[in-house]
Amino acid sequence: MKFSKLIKKPKSYFKVKPNLEDYNKTYKNFNYKKHYKEIEWIKKNKLNAAYNAITKHTLTEKKNKVALYWEGPNGEKKEFSFLEMDLLSNKFANLLKKYKVKKRDRIFLFLPRVPELYIAFIGILKTGAIAGTLFSAFQSKALEDRLKDSGAKIVVTTKELKKRIYQVKRNLPELKHIIVVDDKKRSKQEIDYQKEMETISQEFKIEETGPEDLAFMLYTSGTTGKPKGVIHSHLACLHEHMTSKYVLDIRDNDVYWCTADPGWVTGIAYEILGSWSVGASSLVYAGRFSPEKWYSLIQKYQVTVWYTAPTAVRMLMRYGDKLVKKYNLKSLRHLCSVGEPLNPESVKWSIKVFKRPFHDNYWQTETGGIVIANYPLMPIKPGSMGKPVPGIKAAIINDNGKELPANKQGTLAIKPGWPSMMCDIWKNKKKYNSYFKKGWYITGDKAFKDKDGYFWFIGRDDDVIKTSGERVGPFEVESALVEHPAIIEAGVIGKPDKLRGEIIKAFITLKPGYRPSAALEKNIQKFVKKRLAGHAYPREVEFRKNLPKTRSGKIMRRILKSQELGQKVGDTSTLEKF
Ligand code: WTA
């Protein structure tokens, strides 16, 4: 079992007193009811996460403070104060009302990280509708699955991206309008964002939603079937607020940079709802990854708290220490990462170059916020995810729901009922119910807890792939693959990769008349990229004569993975042929 020792954080790290001063005491006495007043309620029992993130600040001296520093791919810059965000999102809410948006309608954002994404997200919540986000990398098939299942009424998008929606629009009967943020109205169904926003009122009465009312949804991948719509309520913002404070250690004079895209839950919880709730100025950079650019952004905006993903840290590490020294990064105070295991080397490297460690934390789209974390004042064991956040009871359990003793590997589970726990899976109660067993919420991850109470990640309990922190369901990739004219069958696995955590590897069998070749491999990769998304294609393709299957014809990814890793294949008695 991998154990590493506690590491010391450099003295200079402790210059500022962290928000969470005593983990053990806070954890022991924590009761969510006592913290309801940490967030702003419209009135008794009425909570709207948009009001809490933005509007509440306009009633204080913070109203003219920068909420969003935005920098585009070509260095374009924009700034928005809390007041400006509030008024613009009011306008957007009025725009939605004009087009008959009602409470619980699904409004999807298919946008790159432009300021309109943030304005529209807040505006949607203000109307009581449900905001959904989509990575701008998604291609037609991925869009169709998500927009169809959710019955989205409106999609907000750009001139460039709308083409992909038109490719599948005939299969989306519930889609009434397309709001285009950077183009003139071209058809009856389209709405010109810029033009409408010019004249529409900036006064809006926010929907007085209840804490349990639905606020946002994200499609996420499991092992089987299409991606599922995970839904969160307005009350999720309470947990997101508390963890922004205790884990990310954000305070209102921070310049905070979360590198996540709101197509991913991290970009919603910790770029919109939690981080603005604690009053920080947020930086959003809409361009591509480049180490020079990233360091220069930290230097220019004097970023104090930085939240990113382990793959990004590993990429930065690759570019070496010398590059870091070219920039003045002294503003950095606290560093966190999420999404996949953070390897000990990355923690040690960050201490060396940034004089502070990356603090790993763990959560899922379904948990709606961080549930296990390393905290500023707690010593880090590099490689460990840390300890449960106050308000969360996490445990390692066996198949009977029994808690296992220290150092025993089992299923990572959480006691249900924390405020940001998903409240449903869209139109799929059966799937929702399948997450809960013997009084626990089952994460689907394997882990163990050491004798000091630190949690260690082992791996997924299912076939879900994590590549560069992105969650990809093998089924979605396999479905795209088998639509290729040359392919009969496909089995997809995550193959361990030093940089990306995992890469997608596909095993395929070809139809008669097709022969394996490098050109065919390229063609297949392109085919998947064009249907799903840039990150969801198999970086490796292996042509096989046949694939291991159960007698009922199900492809055994488990076997493919064992073979790939050179491990013992285990029980094959149920296999058809092998
Ligand atoms: C994995 C991400 C190891 C895990 C916010 C989980 C992690 C899945 C960590 C959720 C971590 C997340 N160490 N693995 N610190 N954080 N994971 O829904 O397998 O995209 O179940 O949400 O990522 O991925 P999701």
Coordinates of C-alpha atoms and ligand atoms in Angstrom, one line a residue:
M1 CA 0.0 0.0 0.0
K2 CA 1.3 3.4 -0.9
F3 CA 2.0 5.5 2.2
S4 CA 3.9 8.7 2.3
K5 CA 4.9 10.8 5.2
L6 CA 3.4 14.1 6.3
I7 CA 5.2 17.0 4.6
K8 CA 5.9 20.3 6.1
K9 CA 4.5 23.4 4.4
P10 CA 7.1 26.2 4.1
K11 CA 6.9 28.8 6.9
S12 CA 6.1 31.5 4.3
Y13 CA 2.9 29.6 3.5
F14 CA 1.3 30.5 6.8
K15 CA 1.6 34.3 6.5
V16 CA -2.2 34.6 6.5
K17 CA -4.5 33.0 9.0
P18 CA -6.7 30.4 7.1
N19 CA -10.5 30.5 7.3
L20 CA -10.6 27.1 8.8
E21 CA -8.6 27.4 12.0
D22 CA -9.3 24.2 13.7
Y23 CA -10.4 21.3 11.5
N24 CA -11.1 18.7 14.2
K25 CA -13.2 21.1 16.3
T26 CA -15.1 22.4 13.3
Y27 CA -15.7 19.0 11.9
K28 CA -17.0 17.6 15.3
N29 CA -19.4 20.4 15.9
F30 CA -20.6 21.0 12.4
N31 CA -24.3 21.1 11.7
Y32 CA -25.5 22.6 8.5
K33 CA -28.6 24.1 10.0
K34 CA -26.3 26.4 12.1
H35 CA -24.6 27.7 8.9
Y36 CA -27.8 28.6 7.0
K37 CA -27.1 32.2 7.7
E38 CA -23.7 32.2 6.1
I39 CA -25.5 32.6 2.8
E40 CA -28.1 35.2 1.9
W41 CA -31.7 34.2 1.8
I42 CA -34.2 36.4 -0.1
K43 CA -36.5 35.9 2.8
K44 CA -37.4 33.1 5.2
N45 CA -37.2 29.7 3.3
K46 CA -36.6 31.5 0.0
L47 CA -33.2 31.0 -1.5
N48 CA -32.0 31.7 -5.0
A49 CA -28.3 30.8 -5.7
A50 CA -28.0 33.7 -8.2
Y51 CA -29.1 36.2 -5.6
N52 CA -26.7 34.7 -3.2
A53 CA -23.8 34.7 -5.6
I54 CA -24.2 38.2 -7.1
T55 CA -27.2 40.3 -6.1
K56 CA -26.4 40.3 -2.4
H57 CA -23.1 42.0 -3.0
T58 CA -24.8 44.9 -4.8
L59 CA -26.5 45.8 -1.5
T60 CA -23.1 46.3 0.2
E61 CA -19.9 48.4 -0.4
K62 CA -18.7 45.6 -2.7
K63 CA -21.1 46.5 -5.5
N64 CA -18.4 48.2 -7.5
K65 CA -15.8 45.6 -6.9
V66 CA -14.7 43.5 -9.8
A67 CA -16.6 40.2 -9.9
L68 CA -15.1 39.0 -13.2
Y69 CA -11.8 39.7 -14.8
W70 CA -12.1 38.2 -18.3
E71 CA -9.3 37.6 -20.7
G72 CA -10.0 36.2 -24.2
P73 CA -7.9 33.9 -26.3
N74 CA -6.3 36.8 -28.1
G75 CA -5.6 38.9 -25.0
E76 CA -8.9 40.8 -25.1
K77 CA -9.8 42.1 -21.7
K78 CA -13.0 42.9 -19.9
E79 CA -14.0 43.6 -16.4
F80 CA -17.4 43.3 -14.7
S81 CA -18.3 44.6 -11.2
F82 CA -20.9 42.7 -9.1
L83 CA -23.3 45.5 -9.9
E84 CA -22.7 45.1 -13.7
M85 CA -23.1 41.3 -13.5
D86 CA -26.3 41.8 -11.6
L87 CA -27.8 44.3 -14.0
L88 CA -26.7 42.3 -17.1
S89 CA -28.1 39.1 -15.7
N90 CA -31.3 40.9 -14.9
K91 CA -31.5 41.9 -18.5
F92 CA -30.9 38.3 -19.6
A93 CA -33.6 37.1 -17.2
N94 CA -36.0 39.6 -18.8
L95 CA -35.1 38.3 -22.2
L96 CA -35.9 34.8 -21.1
K97 CA -39.2 35.9 -19.7
K98 CA -40.0 37.7 -23.0
Y99 CA -39.7 34.3 -24.7
K100 CA -42.0 32.6 -22.1
V101 CA -39.4 30.8 -20.0
K102 CA -41.0 29.4 -16.9
K103 CA -39.7 27.8 -13.7
R104 CA -38.1 24.4 -14.3
D105 CA -37.6 25.0 -18.1
R106 CA -34.2 23.8 -19.2
I107 CA -32.0 26.5 -20.7
F108 CA -28.7 25.3 -22.0
L109 CA -25.4 27.2 -22.5
F110 CA -23.4 26.0 -25.4
L111 CA -20.7 28.6 -25.3
P112 CA -16.9 29.0 -25.0
R113 CA -15.9 30.8 -21.8
V114 CA -17.2 34.2 -22.9
P115 CA -18.6 36.7 -20.3
E116 CA -22.1 36.0 -21.7
L117 CA -21.8 32.5 -20.3
Y118 CA -21.6 33.8 -16.8
I119 CA -24.2 36.5 -17.3
A120 CA -26.7 34.0 -18.8
F121 CA -26.1 31.4 -16.1
I122 CA -26.9 33.9 -13.4
G123 CA -29.8 35.2 -15.4
I124 CA -31.3 31.7 -15.9
L125 CA -31.2 31.0 -12.2
K126 CA -32.9 34.3 -11.5
T127 CA -36.0 33.2 -13.5
G128 CA -36.3 29.9 -11.6
A129 CA -35.4 27.9 -14.8
I130 CA -32.7 25.2 -14.8
A131 CA -29.4 26.1 -16.3
G132 CA -27.5 23.4 -18.2
T133 CA -23.9 23.7 -19.5
L134 CA -22.3 22.1 -22.4
F135 CA -18.6 22.0 -23.3
S136 CA -18.0 24.1 -26.4
A137 CA -15.9 21.1 -27.7
F138 CA -19.1 19.0 -28.0
Q139 CA -20.0 17.9 -31.5
S140 CA -23.4 17.1 -32.9
K141 CA -24.0 13.6 -31.4
A142 CA -23.0 14.7 -27.9
L143 CA -25.2 17.7 -28.2
E144 CA -28.2 15.8 -29.5
D145 CA -28.0 13.2 -26.6
R146 CA -28.0 16.0 -24.0
L147 CA -30.4 18.4 -25.5
K148 CA -32.9 15.7 -26.3
D149 CA -32.9 14.0 -23.0
S150 CA -33.2 17.3 -21.1
G151 CA -35.9 18.7 -23.4
A152 CA -34.1 22.0 -23.5
K153 CA -36.3 24.9 -24.5
I154 CA -33.6 27.4 -25.4
V155 CA -29.9 27.0 -26.2
V156 CA -27.5 30.0 -25.9
T157 CA -24.6 29.8 -28.3
T158 CA -22.4 31.5 -30.8
K159 CA -22.4 32.0 -34.6
E160 CA -19.7 29.4 -34.9
L161 CA -21.2 26.7 -32.6
K162 CA -24.8 27.0 -33.7
K163 CA -24.0 25.1 -36.8
R164 CA -23.6 21.9 -34.8
I165 CA -27.1 22.4 -33.2
Y166 CA -28.6 22.8 -36.7
Q167 CA -27.1 19.5 -37.6
V168 CA -29.3 17.7 -35.1
K169 CA -32.2 20.2 -34.6
R170 CA -34.7 18.0 -36.4
N171 CA -34.4 15.5 -33.5
L172 CA -35.0 18.2 -30.9
P173 CA -38.7 18.9 -31.0
E174 CA -38.7 20.7 -27.6
L175 CA -36.1 23.2 -28.6
K176 CA -37.9 26.5 -29.2
H177 CA -35.2 29.2 -29.6
I178 CA -31.5 29.6 -30.2
I179 CA -30.0 32.7 -28.6
V180 CA -26.9 33.8 -30.5
V181 CA -24.6 36.0 -28.6
D182 CA -22.4 37.3 -31.5
D183 CA -24.6 37.2 -34.6
K184 CA -27.6 38.9 -36.0
K185 CA -30.9 37.0 -36.1
R186 CA -30.9 34.7 -39.1
S187 CA -34.1 32.8 -38.7
K188 CA -37.4 33.1 -36.9
Q189 CA -36.2 30.7 -34.2
E190 CA -33.0 32.7 -33.5
I191 CA -32.7 35.5 -31.0
D192 CA -30.1 38.3 -31.3
Y193 CA -28.6 38.6 -27.8
Q194 CA -26.8 41.9 -28.4
K195 CA -29.8 43.6 -29.9
E196 CA -32.3 42.4 -27.3
M197 CA -30.0 43.2 -24.4
E198 CA -29.6 46.8 -25.6
T199 CA -33.2 47.8 -25.0
I200 CA -34.5 45.4 -22.4
S201 CA -35.0 46.5 -18.8
Q202 CA -32.3 46.0 -16.2
E203 CA -34.9 45.7 -13.4
F204 CA -35.9 42.2 -12.6
K205 CA -37.7 40.6 -9.7
I206 CA -35.8 37.4 -8.9
E207 CA -37.9 34.3 -8.6
E208 CA -38.3 33.4 -4.9
T209 CA -37.2 29.9 -5.2
G210 CA -37.2 27.5 -2.3
P211 CA -33.9 25.8 -1.3
E212 CA -35.0 22.5 -2.9
D213 CA -36.0 24.0 -6.2
L214 CA -33.9 22.9 -9.1
A215 CA -31.1 25.2 -10.2
F216 CA -28.7 23.6 -12.6
M217 CA -27.9 20.3 -14.4
L218 CA -24.9 18.6 -16.0
Y219 CA -24.7 15.6 -18.1
T220 CA -22.1 13.2 -16.8
S221 CA -20.9 9.7 -17.8
G222 CA -21.3 6.4 -16.2
T223 CA -20.3 2.9 -17.4
T224 CA -23.5 2.1 -19.3
G225 CA -25.9 4.0 -21.4
K226 CA -25.9 7.6 -22.4
P227 CA -24.8 10.4 -20.2
K228 CA -27.2 11.2 -17.4
G229 CA -28.6 14.6 -16.3
V230 CA -27.4 15.2 -12.8
I231 CA -29.5 17.9 -11.1
H232 CA -28.8 20.3 -8.3
S233 CA -31.0 22.5 -6.2
H234 CA -30.5 26.1 -5.1
L235 CA -29.4 24.9 -1.7
A236 CA -26.2 23.4 -3.3
C237 CA -24.8 27.0 -3.0
L238 CA -24.6 26.6 0.8
H239 CA -22.1 23.7 0.5
E240 CA -20.3 25.5 -2.3
H241 CA -20.0 28.6 -0.2
M242 CA -18.7 26.7 2.9
T243 CA -16.1 24.8 0.9
S244 CA -15.0 27.9 -1.0
K245 CA -14.3 29.3 2.5
Y246 CA -12.8 26.3 4.3
V247 CA -11.1 24.3 1.5
L248 CA -10.2 26.9 -1.2
D249 CA -9.7 29.4 1.7
I250 CA -11.1 32.2 -0.4
R251 CA -11.9 35.5 1.2
D252 CA -13.3 38.6 -0.3
N253 CA -10.0 40.4 -1.1
D254 CA -8.8 37.4 -3.1
V255 CA -8.2 37.3 -6.8
Y256 CA -9.2 33.8 -7.5
W257 CA -8.5 31.8 -10.6
C258 CA -10.3 28.5 -11.3
T259 CA -9.1 27.1 -14.6
A260 CA -12.1 24.9 -15.1
D261 CA -14.7 25.3 -17.9
P262 CA -18.4 25.6 -16.6
G263 CA -19.1 22.7 -18.9
W264 CA -17.7 20.8 -16.0
V265 CA -19.2 21.0 -12.5
T266 CA -16.1 22.7 -11.1
G267 CA -16.6 25.7 -13.3
I268 CA -20.2 26.1 -11.9
A269 CA -19.6 25.4 -8.2
Y270 CA -16.2 27.2 -7.9
E271 CA -16.3 29.8 -10.6
I272 CA -19.8 31.0 -10.2
L273 CA -21.9 29.9 -7.2
G274 CA -19.4 29.3 -4.4
S275 CA -16.5 31.6 -5.2
W276 CA -18.8 34.6 -5.9
S277 CA -20.8 33.8 -2.8
V278 CA -17.7 34.5 -0.7
G279 CA -17.1 37.7 -2.6
A280 CA -13.9 37.0 -4.5
S281 CA -12.9 38.6 -7.8
S282 CA -12.7 35.8 -10.3
L283 CA -10.4 35.5 -13.2
V284 CA -11.6 33.7 -16.3
Y285 CA -9.2 33.0 -19.1
A286 CA -10.9 31.8 -22.3
G287 CA -7.8 30.8 -24.2
R288 CA -5.8 27.6 -24.6
F289 CA -3.3 26.2 -22.2
S290 CA 0.2 27.5 -22.4
P291 CA 2.5 27.6 -19.4
E292 CA 3.9 31.1 -20.3
K293 CA 0.4 32.4 -20.6
W294 CA -0.8 30.8 -17.3
Y295 CA 2.2 32.2 -15.4
S296 CA 1.8 35.6 -16.9
L297 CA -1.9 35.7 -15.9
I298 CA -1.0 34.9 -12.3
Q299 CA 1.6 37.7 -12.4
K300 CA -0.6 40.2 -14.1
Y301 CA -3.8 39.7 -12.1
Q302 CA -1.9 39.0 -8.9
V303 CA -3.8 35.8 -8.4
T304 CA -3.9 34.7 -4.8
V305 CA -5.9 31.5 -4.9
W306 CA -5.5 29.0 -7.8
Y307 CA -7.7 26.0 -8.4
T308 CA -6.7 23.6 -11.2
A309 CA -6.5 20.0 -12.3
P310 CA -3.6 17.6 -11.7
T311 CA -3.0 17.1 -15.5
A312 CA -2.4 20.9 -15.7
V313 CA 0.1 20.7 -12.8
R314 CA 1.9 17.8 -14.5
M315 CA 2.0 19.7 -17.8
L316 CA 3.5 22.8 -16.0
M317 CA 6.0 20.5 -14.4
R318 CA 7.1 19.3 -17.8
Y319 CA 8.0 22.8 -18.8
G320 CA 10.4 22.9 -15.9
D321 CA 11.5 25.2 -13.0
K322 CA 13.4 27.7 -15.1
L323 CA 10.2 29.0 -16.8
V324 CA 8.5 29.6 -13.4
K325 CA 11.4 31.7 -12.3
K326 CA 10.8 34.2 -15.1
Y327 CA 7.6 35.3 -13.5
N328 CA 6.8 37.0 -10.2
L329 CA 4.3 34.6 -8.7
K330 CA 4.6 35.9 -5.1
S331 CA 0.9 36.8 -5.0
L332 CA 0.0 33.1 -4.8
R333 CA -1.3 32.2 -1.4
H334 CA -3.2 28.9 -1.7
L335 CA -3.2 26.2 -4.4
C336 CA -5.8 23.4 -4.9
S337 CA -6.5 20.7 -7.4
V338 CA -9.3 18.4 -8.3
G339 CA -10.5 15.8 -10.7
E340 CA -8.0 12.9 -10.7
P341 CA -5.3 11.7 -8.4
L342 CA -2.6 14.3 -7.7
N343 CA 0.7 12.5 -7.6
P344 CA 3.2 13.1 -4.8
E345 CA 5.8 14.5 -7.2
S346 CA 3.4 17.3 -8.2
V347 CA 2.9 18.3 -4.6
K348 CA 6.6 18.3 -4.0
W349 CA 7.3 20.2 -7.2
S350 CA 4.8 22.9 -6.2
I351 CA 6.5 23.4 -2.9
K352 CA 9.8 23.8 -4.7
V353 CA 8.7 26.3 -7.3
F354 CA 5.6 28.1 -5.8
K355 CA 6.7 27.7 -2.1
R356 CA 3.4 26.1 -1.3
P357 CA 1.9 22.7 -2.0
F358 CA -1.1 21.9 -4.2
H359 CA -3.9 20.8 -1.9
D360 CA -5.8 17.9 -3.5
N361 CA -9.5 17.6 -3.0
Y362 CA -12.0 15.1 -4.1
W363 CA -15.6 15.3 -5.3
Q364 CA -18.0 14.5 -8.2
T365 CA -20.6 16.1 -10.4
E366 CA -23.1 14.2 -8.2
T367 CA -21.8 15.5 -4.9
G368 CA -22.1 19.1 -6.1
G369 CA -19.2 20.3 -4.1
I370 CA -15.9 19.2 -2.5
V371 CA -16.4 16.3 0.0
I372 CA -12.8 15.3 0.9
A373 CA -10.0 17.7 1.0
N374 CA -6.6 18.8 2.3
Y375 CA -6.9 22.1 4.3
P376 CA -4.4 24.9 4.8
L377 CA -3.6 24.1 8.4
M378 CA -3.6 20.4 8.0
P379 CA -0.3 18.6 7.2
I380 CA -0.4 16.9 3.7
K381 CA 0.4 13.4 3.0
P382 CA 1.3 13.7 -0.7
G383 CA -0.9 11.3 -2.7
S384 CA -3.8 11.5 -0.3
M385 CA -7.1 13.3 -1.0
G386 CA -7.2 14.5 2.7
K387 CA -10.1 14.3 5.1
P388 CA -13.9 14.7 4.8
V389 CA -15.1 18.4 4.8
P390 CA -17.1 19.6 7.8
G391 CA -20.7 18.4 7.3
I392 CA -19.7 15.3 5.3
K393 CA -19.5 11.8 6.8
A394 CA -17.3 9.7 4.4
A395 CA -16.4 6.1 5.0
I396 CA -14.9 3.0 3.3
I397 CA -17.6 0.3 3.2
N398 CA -17.9 -3.3 2.0
D399 CA -20.7 -4.6 -0.2
N400 CA -23.0 -5.0 2.9
G401 CA -22.6 -1.3 3.8
K402 CA -20.4 -2.1 6.8
E403 CA -17.6 0.4 7.5
L404 CA -14.2 -1.2 7.1
P405 CA -11.3 -0.7 9.4
A406 CA -8.2 1.5 8.7
N407 CA -6.1 0.6 5.6
K408 CA -8.7 -1.8 4.2
Q409 CA -9.6 -1.1 0.6
G410 CA -13.4 -0.7 -0.2
T411 CA -16.0 1.5 -1.7
L412 CA -15.9 5.2 -0.9
A413 CA -19.3 6.2 0.4
I414 CA -20.9 9.3 2.0
K415 CA -23.9 9.6 4.3
P416 CA -26.7 11.2 2.2
G417 CA -28.2 14.5 3.0
W418 CA -25.5 17.2 2.5
P419 CA -26.9 20.4 0.8
S420 CA -25.2 19.9 -2.6
M421 CA -26.0 16.2 -3.0
M422 CA -27.6 15.8 -6.4
C423 CA -31.4 15.9 -6.0
D424 CA -32.2 13.8 -9.0
I425 CA -31.2 12.3 -12.3
W426 CA -33.3 13.9 -15.0
K427 CA -36.1 11.6 -15.9
N428 CA -34.3 8.6 -14.5
K429 CA -35.3 7.8 -10.9
K430 CA -34.0 4.3 -11.3
K431 CA -30.5 5.5 -12.0
Y432 CA -30.8 8.0 -9.2
N433 CA -31.9 5.3 -6.7
S434 CA -29.0 3.1 -7.8
Y435 CA -26.6 5.5 -6.2
F436 CA -28.0 4.7 -2.7
K437 CA -27.4 1.5 -0.9
K438 CA -27.7 0.5 2.8
G439 CA -28.1 4.1 3.9
W440 CA -25.0 5.3 1.9
Y441 CA -24.4 7.4 -1.2
I442 CA -22.1 5.2 -3.3
T443 CA -19.4 7.2 -5.1
G444 CA -18.3 4.4 -7.5
D445 CA -14.7 4.9 -6.4
K446 CA -12.4 2.6 -4.5
A447 CA -10.3 4.0 -1.7
F448 CA -9.0 3.3 1.8
K449 CA -8.6 5.4 4.9
D450 CA -5.4 5.3 6.9
K451 CA -5.2 5.2 10.7
D452 CA -4.9 9.0 10.8
G453 CA -8.2 9.4 8.9
Y454 CA -6.7 10.4 5.5
F455 CA -8.4 9.0 2.5
W456 CA -6.4 7.5 -0.4
F457 CA -7.9 7.0 -3.9
I458 CA -7.4 3.6 -5.5
G459 CA -9.5 3.8 -8.7
R460 CA -12.9 3.6 -10.1
D461 CA -15.1 0.7 -9.3
D462 CA -16.5 0.8 -12.8
D463 CA -15.2 1.5 -16.3
V464 CA -15.5 5.3 -16.3
I465 CA -12.5 6.9 -17.8
K466 CA -10.7 10.1 -16.5
T467 CA -8.6 11.7 -19.1
S468 CA -7.0 15.0 -18.3
G469 CA -9.5 15.2 -15.5
E470 CA -12.5 14.9 -17.9
R471 CA -15.0 12.2 -17.2
V472 CA -15.7 10.0 -20.3
G473 CA -18.1 7.1 -20.4
P474 CA -16.8 4.2 -22.5
F475 CA -20.3 3.5 -23.8
E476 CA -20.5 6.9 -25.5
V477 CA -17.2 6.3 -27.3
E478 CA -18.1 2.8 -28.2
S479 CA -21.4 3.9 -29.7
A480 CA -19.7 6.5 -31.8
L481 CA -17.1 4.0 -32.9
V482 CA -19.6 1.4 -34.1
E483 CA -21.2 4.0 -36.4
H484 CA -18.0 4.1 -38.4
P485 CA -18.5 2.2 -41.6
A486 CA -15.4 0.0 -41.1
I487 CA -16.2 -1.1 -37.5
I488 CA -18.2 -4.1 -36.3
E489 CA -17.5 -4.0 -32.6
A490 CA -15.7 -1.8 -30.1
G491 CA -14.5 -2.0 -26.5
V492 CA -13.1 1.1 -24.8
I493 CA -11.0 1.4 -21.7
G494 CA -8.9 4.0 -19.8
K495 CA -5.2 3.2 -20.2
P496 CA -2.9 4.7 -17.5
D497 CA -0.9 7.6 -18.8
K498 CA 1.8 9.5 -17.0
L499 CA 0.6 12.9 -18.1
R500 CA -3.1 12.7 -18.6
G501 CA -3.9 10.2 -15.9
E502 CA -5.6 8.0 -18.4
I503 CA -6.0 8.0 -22.2
I504 CA -8.8 6.4 -24.1
K505 CA -7.9 3.2 -25.8
A506 CA -10.3 1.4 -28.2
F507 CA -10.2 -2.2 -29.3
I508 CA -12.1 -2.8 -32.5
T509 CA -13.0 -5.5 -34.9
L510 CA -13.3 -4.6 -38.6
K511 CA -15.9 -5.5 -41.1
P512 CA -14.9 -7.8 -43.9
G513 CA -13.1 -6.0 -46.6
Y514 CA -11.3 -3.6 -44.2
R515 CA -7.7 -4.0 -43.2
P516 CA -6.0 -2.4 -40.2
S517 CA -3.8 0.5 -41.1
A518 CA -2.4 3.7 -39.7
A519 CA -4.6 5.7 -42.1
L520 CA -7.7 3.9 -40.9
E521 CA -6.8 4.5 -37.3
K522 CA -6.5 8.2 -38.0
N523 CA -9.7 8.2 -39.9
I524 CA -11.5 6.5 -37.0
Q525 CA -10.1 9.0 -34.5
K526 CA -11.3 11.9 -36.6
F527 CA -14.7 10.3 -36.9
V528 CA -15.1 10.1 -33.1
K529 CA -13.8 13.6 -32.6
K530 CA -16.3 15.0 -35.0
R531 CA -19.2 13.3 -33.3
L532 CA -18.4 13.6 -29.6
A533 CA -15.7 16.0 -28.6
G534 CA -12.0 16.7 -29.0
H535 CA -11.1 15.0 -25.7
A536 CA -13.3 12.0 -26.1
Y537 CA -11.6 10.2 -29.0
P538 CA -9.4 7.1 -28.6
R539 CA -5.7 8.2 -28.6
E540 CA -4.9 4.5 -29.2
V541 CA -6.7 2.1 -31.4
E542 CA -6.0 -1.6 -31.5
F543 CA -7.4 -3.8 -34.2
R544 CA -8.4 -7.2 -33.1
K545 CA -9.8 -10.3 -34.7
N546 CA -12.3 -10.7 -31.9
L547 CA -13.2 -9.2 -28.6
P548 CA -13.7 -11.0 -25.3
K549 CA -17.4 -11.2 -24.6
T550 CA -19.8 -12.8 -22.2
R551 CA -22.1 -15.5 -23.5
S552 CA -24.9 -12.9 -23.7
G553 CA -22.6 -10.9 -26.1
K554 CA -21.5 -8.1 -23.7
I555 CA -17.9 -6.9 -24.4
M556 CA -15.8 -7.4 -21.3
R557 CA -13.9 -4.2 -20.8
R558 CA -12.4 -5.7 -17.6
I559 CA -10.6 -8.3 -19.6
L560 CA -9.4 -5.8 -22.2
K561 CA -8.0 -3.7 -19.4
S562 CA -6.3 -6.6 -17.6
Q563 CA -4.7 -7.7 -20.9
E564 CA -3.6 -4.1 -21.6
L565 CA -2.0 -3.9 -18.1
G566 CA -0.4 -7.3 -18.4
Q567 CA -2.4 -8.5 -15.4
K568 CA -3.9 -11.9 -14.7
V569 CA -7.2 -12.0 -16.5
G570 CA -9.2 -13.6 -13.7
D571 CA -12.3 -15.7 -14.0
T572 CA -13.2 -16.2 -17.6
S573 CA -15.7 -18.9 -17.2
T574 CA -18.6 -16.8 -18.3
L575 CA -16.8 -15.8 -21.5
E576 CA -18.1 -16.8 -24.9
K577 CA -14.7 -16.9 -26.6
F578 CA -11.4 -15.6 -25.5
Ligands
WTA1 C1 -12.4 11.3 -9.9 C2 -15.0 16.1 -10.7 C3 -8.7 11.1 -7.4 C4 -13.1 10.3 -9.1 C5 -15.2 17.3 -9.7 C6 -14.6 10.8 -9.1 C7 -10.6 12.1 -8.2 C8 -14.6 11.5 -10.5 C9 -10.4 13.3 -7.5 C10 -15.6 12.6 -10.6 C11 -9.2 13.3 -6.7 C12 -12.2 13.5 -8.6 N1 -8.4 12.2 -6.7 N2 -9.8 11.0 -8.2 N3 -8.9 14.3 -5.9 N4 -11.4 14.1 -7.7 N5 -11.8 12.3 -8.9 O1 -17.9 14.1 -11.9 O2 -13.1 9.1 -9.9 O3 -16.0 15.0 -13.4 O4 -15.6 9.8 -9.0 O5 -16.2 15.6 -11.0 O6 -13.3 12.0 -10.7 O7 -15.5 13.3 -11.8 P1 -16.4 14.5 -12.1

